[in-house]
Short mmCIF file of N, CA, C and O and ligand atoms in Angstrom, two decimals:
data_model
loop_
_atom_site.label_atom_id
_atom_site.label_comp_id
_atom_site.label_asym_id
_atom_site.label_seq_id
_atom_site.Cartn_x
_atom_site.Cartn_y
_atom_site.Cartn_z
N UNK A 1 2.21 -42.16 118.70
CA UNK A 1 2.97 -41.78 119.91
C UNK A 1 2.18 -40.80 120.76
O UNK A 1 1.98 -40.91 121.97
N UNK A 2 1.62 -39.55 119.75
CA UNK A 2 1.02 -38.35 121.13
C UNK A 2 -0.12 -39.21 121.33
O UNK A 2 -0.45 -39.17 122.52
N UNK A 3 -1.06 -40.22 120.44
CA UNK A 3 -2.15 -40.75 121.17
C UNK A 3 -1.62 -41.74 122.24
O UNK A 3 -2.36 -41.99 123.19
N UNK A 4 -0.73 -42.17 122.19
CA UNK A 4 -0.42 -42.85 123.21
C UNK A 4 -0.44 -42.31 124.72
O UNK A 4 -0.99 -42.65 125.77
N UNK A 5 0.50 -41.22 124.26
CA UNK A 5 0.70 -40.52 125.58
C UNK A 5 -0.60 -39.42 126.35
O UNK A 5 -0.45 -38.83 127.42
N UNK A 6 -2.04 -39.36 125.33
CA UNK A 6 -2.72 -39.19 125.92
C UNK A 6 -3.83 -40.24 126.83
O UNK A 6 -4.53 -40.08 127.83
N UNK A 7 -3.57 -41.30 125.93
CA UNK A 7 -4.10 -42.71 126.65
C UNK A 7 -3.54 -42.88 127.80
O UNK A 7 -4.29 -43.33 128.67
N UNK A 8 -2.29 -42.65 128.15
CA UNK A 8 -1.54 -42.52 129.11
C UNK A 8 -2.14 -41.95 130.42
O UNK A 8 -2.58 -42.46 131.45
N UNK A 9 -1.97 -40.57 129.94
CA UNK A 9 -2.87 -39.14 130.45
C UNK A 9 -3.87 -39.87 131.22
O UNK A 9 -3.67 -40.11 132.41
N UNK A 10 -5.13 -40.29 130.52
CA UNK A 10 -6.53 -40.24 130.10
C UNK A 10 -6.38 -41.51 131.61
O UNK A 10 -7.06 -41.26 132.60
N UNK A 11 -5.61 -42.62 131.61
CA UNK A 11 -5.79 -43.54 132.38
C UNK A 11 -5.39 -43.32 133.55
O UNK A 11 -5.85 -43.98 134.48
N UNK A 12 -4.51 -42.41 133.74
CA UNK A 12 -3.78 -41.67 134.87
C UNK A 12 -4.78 -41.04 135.83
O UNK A 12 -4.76 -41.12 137.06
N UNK A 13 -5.68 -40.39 135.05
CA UNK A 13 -6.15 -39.22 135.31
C UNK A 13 -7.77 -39.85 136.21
O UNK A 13 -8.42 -39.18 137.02
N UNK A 14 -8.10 -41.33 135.75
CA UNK A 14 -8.66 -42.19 135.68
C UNK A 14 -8.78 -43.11 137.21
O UNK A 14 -9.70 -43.30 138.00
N UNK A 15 -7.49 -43.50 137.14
CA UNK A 15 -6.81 -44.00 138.10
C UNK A 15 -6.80 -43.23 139.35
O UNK A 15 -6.75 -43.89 140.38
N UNK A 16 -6.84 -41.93 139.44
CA UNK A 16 -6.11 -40.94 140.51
C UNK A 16 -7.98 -41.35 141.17
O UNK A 16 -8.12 -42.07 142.16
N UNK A 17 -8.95 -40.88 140.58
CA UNK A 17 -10.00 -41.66 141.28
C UNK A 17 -10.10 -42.29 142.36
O UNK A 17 -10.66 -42.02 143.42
N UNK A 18 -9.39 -43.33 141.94
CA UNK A 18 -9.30 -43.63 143.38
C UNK A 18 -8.40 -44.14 144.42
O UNK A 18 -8.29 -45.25 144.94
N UNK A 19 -7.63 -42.73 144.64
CA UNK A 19 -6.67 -42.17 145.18
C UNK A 19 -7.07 -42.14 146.57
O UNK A 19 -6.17 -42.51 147.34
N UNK A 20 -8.35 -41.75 147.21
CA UNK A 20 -9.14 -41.67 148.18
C UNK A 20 -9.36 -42.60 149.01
O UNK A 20 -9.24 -42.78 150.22
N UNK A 21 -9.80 -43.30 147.86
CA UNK A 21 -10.57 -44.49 148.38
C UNK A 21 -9.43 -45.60 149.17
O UNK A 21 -9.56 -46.30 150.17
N UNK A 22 -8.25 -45.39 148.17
CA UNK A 22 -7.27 -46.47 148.09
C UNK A 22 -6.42 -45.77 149.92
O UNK A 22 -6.26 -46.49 150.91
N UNK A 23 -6.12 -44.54 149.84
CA UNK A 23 -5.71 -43.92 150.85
C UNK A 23 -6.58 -44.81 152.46
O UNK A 23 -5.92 -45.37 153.33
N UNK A 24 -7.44 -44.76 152.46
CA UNK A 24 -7.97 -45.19 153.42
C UNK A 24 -8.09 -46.41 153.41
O UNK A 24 -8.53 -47.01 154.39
N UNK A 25 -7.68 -47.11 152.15
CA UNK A 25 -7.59 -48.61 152.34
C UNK A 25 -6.20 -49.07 153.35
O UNK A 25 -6.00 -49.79 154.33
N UNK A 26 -5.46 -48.26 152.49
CA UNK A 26 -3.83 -48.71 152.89
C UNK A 26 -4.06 -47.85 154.12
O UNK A 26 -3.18 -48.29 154.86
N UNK A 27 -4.63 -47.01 154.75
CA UNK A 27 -4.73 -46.56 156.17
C UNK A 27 -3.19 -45.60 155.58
O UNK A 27 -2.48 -45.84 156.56
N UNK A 28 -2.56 -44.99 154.94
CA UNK A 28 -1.20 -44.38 154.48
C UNK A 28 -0.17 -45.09 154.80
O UNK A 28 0.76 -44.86 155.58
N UNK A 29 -0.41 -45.98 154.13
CA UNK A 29 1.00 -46.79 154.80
C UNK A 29 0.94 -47.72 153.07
O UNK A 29 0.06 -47.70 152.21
N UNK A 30 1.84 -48.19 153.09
CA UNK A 30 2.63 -49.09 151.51
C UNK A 30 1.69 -50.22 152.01
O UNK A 30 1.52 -50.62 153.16
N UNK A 31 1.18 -50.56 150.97
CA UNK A 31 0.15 -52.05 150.94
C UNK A 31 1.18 -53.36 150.89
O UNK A 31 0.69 -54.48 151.05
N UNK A 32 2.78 -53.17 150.63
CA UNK A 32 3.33 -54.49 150.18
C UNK A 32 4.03 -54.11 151.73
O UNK A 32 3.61 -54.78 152.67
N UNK A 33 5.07 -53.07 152.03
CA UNK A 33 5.95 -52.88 152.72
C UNK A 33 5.54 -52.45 154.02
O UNK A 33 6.33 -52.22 154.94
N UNK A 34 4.45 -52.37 154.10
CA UNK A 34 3.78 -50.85 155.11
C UNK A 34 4.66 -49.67 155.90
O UNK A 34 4.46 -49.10 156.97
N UNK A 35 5.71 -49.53 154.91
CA UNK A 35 6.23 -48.15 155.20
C UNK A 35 4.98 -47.09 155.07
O UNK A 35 4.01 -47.10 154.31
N UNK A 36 5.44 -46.02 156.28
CA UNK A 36 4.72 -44.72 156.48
C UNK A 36 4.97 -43.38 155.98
O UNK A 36 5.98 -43.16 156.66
N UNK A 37 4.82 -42.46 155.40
CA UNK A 37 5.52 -40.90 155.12
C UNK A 37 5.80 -41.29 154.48
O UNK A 37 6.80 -41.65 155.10
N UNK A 38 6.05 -42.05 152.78
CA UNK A 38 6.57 -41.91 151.70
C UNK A 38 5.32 -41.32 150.77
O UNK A 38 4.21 -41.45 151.29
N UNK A 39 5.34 -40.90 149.94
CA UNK A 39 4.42 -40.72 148.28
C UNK A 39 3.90 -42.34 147.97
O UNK A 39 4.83 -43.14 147.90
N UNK A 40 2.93 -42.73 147.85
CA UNK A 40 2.43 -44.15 147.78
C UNK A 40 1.67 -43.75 146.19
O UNK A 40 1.00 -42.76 145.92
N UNK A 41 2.00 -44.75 145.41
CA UNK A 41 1.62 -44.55 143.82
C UNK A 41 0.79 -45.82 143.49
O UNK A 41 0.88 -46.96 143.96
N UNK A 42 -0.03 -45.33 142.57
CA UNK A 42 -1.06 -46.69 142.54
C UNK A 42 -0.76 -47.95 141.03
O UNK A 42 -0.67 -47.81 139.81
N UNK A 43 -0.68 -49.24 142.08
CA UNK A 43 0.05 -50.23 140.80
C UNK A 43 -1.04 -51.11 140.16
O UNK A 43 -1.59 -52.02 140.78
N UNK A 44 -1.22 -50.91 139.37
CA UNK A 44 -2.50 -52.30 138.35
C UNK A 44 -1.43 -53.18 138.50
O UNK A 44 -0.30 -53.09 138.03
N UNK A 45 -2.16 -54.46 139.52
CA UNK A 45 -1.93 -55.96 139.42
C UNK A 45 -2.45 -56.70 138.06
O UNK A 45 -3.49 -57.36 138.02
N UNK A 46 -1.56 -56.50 136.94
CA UNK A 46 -1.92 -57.50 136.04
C UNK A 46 -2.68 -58.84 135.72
O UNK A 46 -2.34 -59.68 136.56
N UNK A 47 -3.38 -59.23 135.01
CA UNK A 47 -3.20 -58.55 133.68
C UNK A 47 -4.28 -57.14 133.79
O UNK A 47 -5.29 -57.24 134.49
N UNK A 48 -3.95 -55.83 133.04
CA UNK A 48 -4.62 -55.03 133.66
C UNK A 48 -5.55 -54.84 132.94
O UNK A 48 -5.46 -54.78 131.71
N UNK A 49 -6.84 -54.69 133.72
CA UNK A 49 -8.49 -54.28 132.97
C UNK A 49 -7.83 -53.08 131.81
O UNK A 49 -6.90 -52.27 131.88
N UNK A 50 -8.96 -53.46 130.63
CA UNK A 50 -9.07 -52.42 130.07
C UNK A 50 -9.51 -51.16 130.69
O UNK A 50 -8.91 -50.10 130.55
N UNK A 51 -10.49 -51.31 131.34
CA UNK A 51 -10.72 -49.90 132.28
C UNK A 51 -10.52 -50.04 133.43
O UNK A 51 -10.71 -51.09 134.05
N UNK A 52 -9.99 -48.73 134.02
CA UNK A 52 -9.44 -49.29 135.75
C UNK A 52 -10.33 -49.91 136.55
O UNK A 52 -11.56 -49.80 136.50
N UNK A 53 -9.71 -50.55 137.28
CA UNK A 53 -10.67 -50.97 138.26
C UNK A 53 -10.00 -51.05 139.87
O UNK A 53 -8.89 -51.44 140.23
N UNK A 54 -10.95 -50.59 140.51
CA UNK A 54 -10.35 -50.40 141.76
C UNK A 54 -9.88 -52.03 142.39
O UNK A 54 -8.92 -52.17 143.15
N UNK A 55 -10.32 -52.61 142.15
CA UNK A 55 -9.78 -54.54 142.55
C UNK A 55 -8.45 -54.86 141.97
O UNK A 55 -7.77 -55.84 142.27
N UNK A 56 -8.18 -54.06 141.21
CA UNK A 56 -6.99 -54.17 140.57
C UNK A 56 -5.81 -53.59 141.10
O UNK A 56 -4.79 -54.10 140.64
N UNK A 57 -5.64 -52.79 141.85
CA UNK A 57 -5.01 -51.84 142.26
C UNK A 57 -4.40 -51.74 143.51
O UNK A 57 -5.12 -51.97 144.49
N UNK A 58 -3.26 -51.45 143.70
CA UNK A 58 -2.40 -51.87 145.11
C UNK A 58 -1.67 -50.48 145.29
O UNK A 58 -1.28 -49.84 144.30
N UNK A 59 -1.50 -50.04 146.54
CA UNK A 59 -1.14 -48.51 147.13
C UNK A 59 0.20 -48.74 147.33
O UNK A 59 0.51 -48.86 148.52
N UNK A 60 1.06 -48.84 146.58
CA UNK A 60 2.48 -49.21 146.74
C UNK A 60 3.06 -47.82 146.83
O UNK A 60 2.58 -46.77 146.41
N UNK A 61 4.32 -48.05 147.54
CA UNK A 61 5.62 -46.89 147.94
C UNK A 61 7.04 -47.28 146.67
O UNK A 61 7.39 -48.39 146.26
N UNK A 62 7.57 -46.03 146.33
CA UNK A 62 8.06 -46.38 145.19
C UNK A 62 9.32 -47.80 145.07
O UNK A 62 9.84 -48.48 144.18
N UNK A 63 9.35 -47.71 146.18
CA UNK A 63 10.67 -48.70 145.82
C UNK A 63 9.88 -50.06 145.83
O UNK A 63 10.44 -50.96 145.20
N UNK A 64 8.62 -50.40 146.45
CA UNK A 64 7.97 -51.53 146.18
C UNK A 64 7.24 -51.49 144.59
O UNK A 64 6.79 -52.50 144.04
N UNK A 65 7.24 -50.07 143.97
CA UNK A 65 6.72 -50.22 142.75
C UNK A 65 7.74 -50.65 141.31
O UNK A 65 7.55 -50.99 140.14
N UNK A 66 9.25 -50.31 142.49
CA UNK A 66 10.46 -50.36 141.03
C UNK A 66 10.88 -52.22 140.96
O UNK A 66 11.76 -52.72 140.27
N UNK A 67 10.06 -52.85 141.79
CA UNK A 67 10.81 -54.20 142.23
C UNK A 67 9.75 -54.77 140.95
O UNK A 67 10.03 -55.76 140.28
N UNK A 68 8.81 -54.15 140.80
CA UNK A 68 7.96 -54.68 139.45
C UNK A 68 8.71 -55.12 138.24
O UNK A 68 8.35 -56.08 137.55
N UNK A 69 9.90 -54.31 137.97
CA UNK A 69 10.46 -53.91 136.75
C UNK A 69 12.02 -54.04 136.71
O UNK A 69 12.66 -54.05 135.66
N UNK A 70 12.51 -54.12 137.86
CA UNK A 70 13.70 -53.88 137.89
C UNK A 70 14.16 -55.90 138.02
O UNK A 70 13.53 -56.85 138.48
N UNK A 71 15.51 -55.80 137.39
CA UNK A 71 15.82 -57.06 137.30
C UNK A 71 16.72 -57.74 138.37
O UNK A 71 16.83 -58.97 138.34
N UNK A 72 17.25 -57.15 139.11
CA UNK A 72 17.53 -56.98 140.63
C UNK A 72 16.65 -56.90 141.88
O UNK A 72 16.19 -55.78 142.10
N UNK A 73 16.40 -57.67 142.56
CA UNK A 73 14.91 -57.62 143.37
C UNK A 73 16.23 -57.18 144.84
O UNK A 73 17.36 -57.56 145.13
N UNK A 74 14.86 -55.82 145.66
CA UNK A 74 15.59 -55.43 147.07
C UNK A 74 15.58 -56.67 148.08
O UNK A 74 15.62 -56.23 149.23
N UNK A 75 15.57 -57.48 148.06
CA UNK A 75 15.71 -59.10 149.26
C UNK A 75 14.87 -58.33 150.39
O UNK A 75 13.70 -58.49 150.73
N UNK A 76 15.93 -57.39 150.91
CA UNK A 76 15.92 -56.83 152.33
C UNK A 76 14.27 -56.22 152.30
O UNK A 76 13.33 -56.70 152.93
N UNK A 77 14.24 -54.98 151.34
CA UNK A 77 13.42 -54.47 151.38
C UNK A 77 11.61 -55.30 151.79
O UNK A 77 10.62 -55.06 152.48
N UNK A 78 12.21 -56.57 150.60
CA UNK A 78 10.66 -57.57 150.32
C UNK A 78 10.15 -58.25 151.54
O UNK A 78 8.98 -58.53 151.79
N UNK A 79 11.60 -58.56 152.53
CA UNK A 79 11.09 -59.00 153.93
C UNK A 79 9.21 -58.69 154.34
O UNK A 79 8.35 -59.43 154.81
N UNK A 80 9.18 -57.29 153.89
CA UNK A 80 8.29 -56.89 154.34
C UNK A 80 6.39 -57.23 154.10
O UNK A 80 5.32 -56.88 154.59
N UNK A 81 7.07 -58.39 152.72
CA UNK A 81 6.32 -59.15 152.13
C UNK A 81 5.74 -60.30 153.03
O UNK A 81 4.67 -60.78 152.64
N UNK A 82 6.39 -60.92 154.38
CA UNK A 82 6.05 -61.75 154.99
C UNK A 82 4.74 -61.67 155.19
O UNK A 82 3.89 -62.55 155.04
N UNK A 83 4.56 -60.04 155.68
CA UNK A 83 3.17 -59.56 155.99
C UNK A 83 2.34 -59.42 155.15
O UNK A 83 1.25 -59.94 155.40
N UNK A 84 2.43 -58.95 154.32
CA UNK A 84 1.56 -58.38 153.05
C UNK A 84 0.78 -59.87 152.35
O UNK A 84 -0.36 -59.93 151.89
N UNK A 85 1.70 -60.87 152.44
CA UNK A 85 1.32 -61.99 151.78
C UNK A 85 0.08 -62.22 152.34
O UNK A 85 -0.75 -62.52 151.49
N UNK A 86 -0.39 -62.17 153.65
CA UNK A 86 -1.52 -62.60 154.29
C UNK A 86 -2.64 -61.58 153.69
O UNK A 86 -3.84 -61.87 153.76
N UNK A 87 -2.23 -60.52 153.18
CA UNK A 87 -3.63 -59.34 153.00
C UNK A 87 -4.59 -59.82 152.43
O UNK A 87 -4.52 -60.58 151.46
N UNK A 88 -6.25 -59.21 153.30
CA UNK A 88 -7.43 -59.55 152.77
C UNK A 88 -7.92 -58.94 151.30
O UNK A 88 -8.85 -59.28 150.57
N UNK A 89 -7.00 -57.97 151.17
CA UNK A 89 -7.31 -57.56 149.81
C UNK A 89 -6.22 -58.20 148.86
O UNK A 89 -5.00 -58.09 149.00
N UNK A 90 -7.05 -59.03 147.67
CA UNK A 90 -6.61 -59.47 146.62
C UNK A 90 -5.98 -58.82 145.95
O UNK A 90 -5.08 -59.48 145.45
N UNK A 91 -5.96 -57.82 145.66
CA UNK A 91 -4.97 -56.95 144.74
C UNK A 91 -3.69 -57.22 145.10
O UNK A 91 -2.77 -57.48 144.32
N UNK A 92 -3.58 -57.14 146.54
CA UNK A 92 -2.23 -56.44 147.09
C UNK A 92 -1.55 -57.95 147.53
O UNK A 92 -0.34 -58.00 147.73
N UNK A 93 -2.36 -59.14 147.67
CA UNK A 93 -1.68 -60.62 147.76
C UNK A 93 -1.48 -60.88 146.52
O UNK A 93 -0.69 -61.80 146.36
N UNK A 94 -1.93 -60.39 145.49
CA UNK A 94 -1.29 -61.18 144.54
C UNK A 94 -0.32 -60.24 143.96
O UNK A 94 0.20 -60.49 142.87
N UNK A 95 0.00 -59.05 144.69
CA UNK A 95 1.34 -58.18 144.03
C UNK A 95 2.35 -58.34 144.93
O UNK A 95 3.54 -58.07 144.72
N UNK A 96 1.75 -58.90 146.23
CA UNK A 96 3.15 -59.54 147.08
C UNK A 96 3.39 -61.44 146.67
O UNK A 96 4.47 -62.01 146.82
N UNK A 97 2.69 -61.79 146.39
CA UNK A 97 3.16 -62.93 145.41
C UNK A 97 3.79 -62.99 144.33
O UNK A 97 4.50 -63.93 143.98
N UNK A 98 3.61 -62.05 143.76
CA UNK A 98 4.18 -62.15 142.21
C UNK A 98 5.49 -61.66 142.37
O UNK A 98 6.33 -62.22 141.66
N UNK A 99 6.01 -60.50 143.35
CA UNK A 99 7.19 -60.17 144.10
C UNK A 99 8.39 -61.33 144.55
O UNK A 99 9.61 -61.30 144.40
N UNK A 100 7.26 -62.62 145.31
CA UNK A 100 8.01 -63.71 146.14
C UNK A 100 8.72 -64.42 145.04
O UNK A 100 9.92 -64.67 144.96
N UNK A 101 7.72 -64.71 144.19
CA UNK A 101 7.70 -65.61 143.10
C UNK A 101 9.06 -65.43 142.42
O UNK A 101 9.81 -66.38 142.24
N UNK A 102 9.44 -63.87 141.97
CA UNK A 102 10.10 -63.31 141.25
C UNK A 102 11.26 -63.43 142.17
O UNK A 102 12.20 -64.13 141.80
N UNK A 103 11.30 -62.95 143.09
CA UNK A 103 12.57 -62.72 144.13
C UNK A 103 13.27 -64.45 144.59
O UNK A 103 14.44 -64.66 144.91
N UNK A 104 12.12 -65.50 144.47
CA UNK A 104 13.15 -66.82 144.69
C UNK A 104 14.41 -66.93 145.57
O UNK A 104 15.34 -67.69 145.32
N UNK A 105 14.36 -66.20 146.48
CA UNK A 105 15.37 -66.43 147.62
C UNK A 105 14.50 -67.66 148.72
O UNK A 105 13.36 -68.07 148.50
N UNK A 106 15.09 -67.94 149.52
CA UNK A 106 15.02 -69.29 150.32
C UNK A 106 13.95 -69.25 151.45
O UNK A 106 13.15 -70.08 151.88
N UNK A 107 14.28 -67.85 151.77
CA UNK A 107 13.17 -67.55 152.85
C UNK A 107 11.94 -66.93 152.00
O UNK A 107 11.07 -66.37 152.65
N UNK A 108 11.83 -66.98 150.87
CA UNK A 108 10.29 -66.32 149.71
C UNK A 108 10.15 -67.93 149.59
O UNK A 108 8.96 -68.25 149.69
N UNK A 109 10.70 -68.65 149.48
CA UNK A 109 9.97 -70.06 149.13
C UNK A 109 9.50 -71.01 150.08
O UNK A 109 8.76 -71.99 150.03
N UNK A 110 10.06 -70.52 150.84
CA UNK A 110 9.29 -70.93 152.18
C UNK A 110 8.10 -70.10 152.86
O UNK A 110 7.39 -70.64 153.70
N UNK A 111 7.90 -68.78 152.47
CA UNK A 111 6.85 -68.42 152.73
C UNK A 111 5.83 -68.78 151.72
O UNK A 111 4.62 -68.91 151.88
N UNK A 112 6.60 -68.93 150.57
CA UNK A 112 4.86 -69.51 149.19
C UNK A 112 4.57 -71.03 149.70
O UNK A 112 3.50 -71.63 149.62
N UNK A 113 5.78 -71.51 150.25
CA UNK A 113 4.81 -73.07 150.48
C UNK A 113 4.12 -72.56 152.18
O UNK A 113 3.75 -73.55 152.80
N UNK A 114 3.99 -71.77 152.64
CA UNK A 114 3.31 -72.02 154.19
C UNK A 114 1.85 -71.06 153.01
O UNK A 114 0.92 -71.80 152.71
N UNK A 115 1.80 -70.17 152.69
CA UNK A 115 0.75 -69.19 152.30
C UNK A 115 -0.39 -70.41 151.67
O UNK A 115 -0.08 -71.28 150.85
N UNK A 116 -1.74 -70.23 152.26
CA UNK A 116 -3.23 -70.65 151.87
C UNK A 116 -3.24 -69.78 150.84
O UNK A 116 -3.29 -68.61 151.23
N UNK A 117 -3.20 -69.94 149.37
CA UNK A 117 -4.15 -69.56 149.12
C UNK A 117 -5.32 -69.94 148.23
O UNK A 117 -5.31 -71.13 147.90
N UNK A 118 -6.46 -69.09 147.72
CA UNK A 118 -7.64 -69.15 147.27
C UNK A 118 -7.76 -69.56 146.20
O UNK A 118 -6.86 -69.05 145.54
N UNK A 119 -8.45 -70.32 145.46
CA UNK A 119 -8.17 -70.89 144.51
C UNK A 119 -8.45 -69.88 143.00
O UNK A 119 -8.10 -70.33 141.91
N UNK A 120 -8.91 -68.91 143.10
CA UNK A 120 -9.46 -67.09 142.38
C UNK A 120 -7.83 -66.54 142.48
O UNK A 120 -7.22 -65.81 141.70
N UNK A 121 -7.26 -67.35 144.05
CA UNK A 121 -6.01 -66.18 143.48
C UNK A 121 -4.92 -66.54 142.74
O UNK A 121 -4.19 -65.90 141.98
N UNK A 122 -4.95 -68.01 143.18
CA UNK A 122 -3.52 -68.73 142.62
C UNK A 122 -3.81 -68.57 141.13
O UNK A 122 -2.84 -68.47 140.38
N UNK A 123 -5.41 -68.54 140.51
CA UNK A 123 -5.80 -68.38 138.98
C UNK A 123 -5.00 -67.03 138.31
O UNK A 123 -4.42 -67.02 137.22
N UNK A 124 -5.12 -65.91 139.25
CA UNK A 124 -4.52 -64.52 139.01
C UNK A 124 -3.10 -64.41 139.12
O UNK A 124 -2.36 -63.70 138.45
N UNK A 125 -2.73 -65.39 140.28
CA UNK A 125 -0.91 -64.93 139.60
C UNK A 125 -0.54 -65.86 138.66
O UNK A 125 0.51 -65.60 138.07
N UNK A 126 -1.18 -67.00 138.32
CA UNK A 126 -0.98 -67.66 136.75
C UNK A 126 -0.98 -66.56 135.86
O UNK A 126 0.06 -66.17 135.32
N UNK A 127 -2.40 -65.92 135.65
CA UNK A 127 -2.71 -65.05 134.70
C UNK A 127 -1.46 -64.09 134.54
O UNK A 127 -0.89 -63.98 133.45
N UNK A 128 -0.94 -63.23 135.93
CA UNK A 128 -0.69 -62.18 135.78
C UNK A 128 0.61 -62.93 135.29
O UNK A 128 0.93 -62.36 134.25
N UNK A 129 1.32 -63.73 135.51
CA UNK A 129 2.60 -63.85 135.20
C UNK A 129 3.00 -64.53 133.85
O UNK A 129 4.18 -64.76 133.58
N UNK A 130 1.88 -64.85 132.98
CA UNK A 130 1.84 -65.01 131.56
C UNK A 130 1.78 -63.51 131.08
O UNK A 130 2.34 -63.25 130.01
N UNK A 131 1.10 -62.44 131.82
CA UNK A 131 1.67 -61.67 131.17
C UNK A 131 2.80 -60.60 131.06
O UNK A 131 3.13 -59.90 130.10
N UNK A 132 3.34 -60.68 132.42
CA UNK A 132 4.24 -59.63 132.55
C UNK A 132 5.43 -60.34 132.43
O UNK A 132 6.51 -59.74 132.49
ZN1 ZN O 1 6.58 -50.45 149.85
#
């Protein structure tokens, strides 16, 4: 258990790295939602590297980070996914995919059948969704 929770620590601490970098990616704004002025927390797009990796990683705002986990998806909120779906960064299309995927409302399935995508990415939300 305490090694756990320093592995925890240790990856956290790891992660915050690149906090910077990621800041100026997302320009401060939510990578799924692009809300502005919230606390933006950093999400490993599964399946996650053993060691962080910045390709992995999406600048999410918390309520786009609780839709990961929570068994109730915000509809309203994900709208905001219309946009995000198009992003040039892979991390953050395949954490607004895996969102659509999950959320299965009428207007998310109509945006996965209009969305191109890459054949690297459609491989990654296979992956990621065998594992989460
Ligand atoms: Zn958000």
């Amino acid at each position: 258990m305490a090694k756990g929770l320093e592995k925890h620590r240790q990856r956290h601490s790891e992660l915050s790295l690149f906090g910077k970098t990621l800041t100026r990616r997302a320009k401060h704004h939510c990578e799924l939602c692009q809300a502005s002025g919230v606390s933006l927390n950093i999400f490993e797009v599964p399946p996650v590297p053993n060691e962080p990796v910045l390709e992995h990683c999406a600048f999410v705002c918390q309520t786009c980070l609780d839709q990961f986990n929570a068994k109730q998806l915000d509809g309203n909120h994900l709208r905001a996914l219309n946009h995000s779906v198009w992003s040039e960064v892979p991390a953050v299309q395949v954490a607004a995919l895996l969102l659509l995927r999950k959320l299965g409302a009428d207007w998310s399935d109509e945006l996965l059948e209009q969305v191109y995508l890459q054949p690297e990415i459609e491989e990654w939300v296979h992956k990621a969704e065998k594992v989460s």
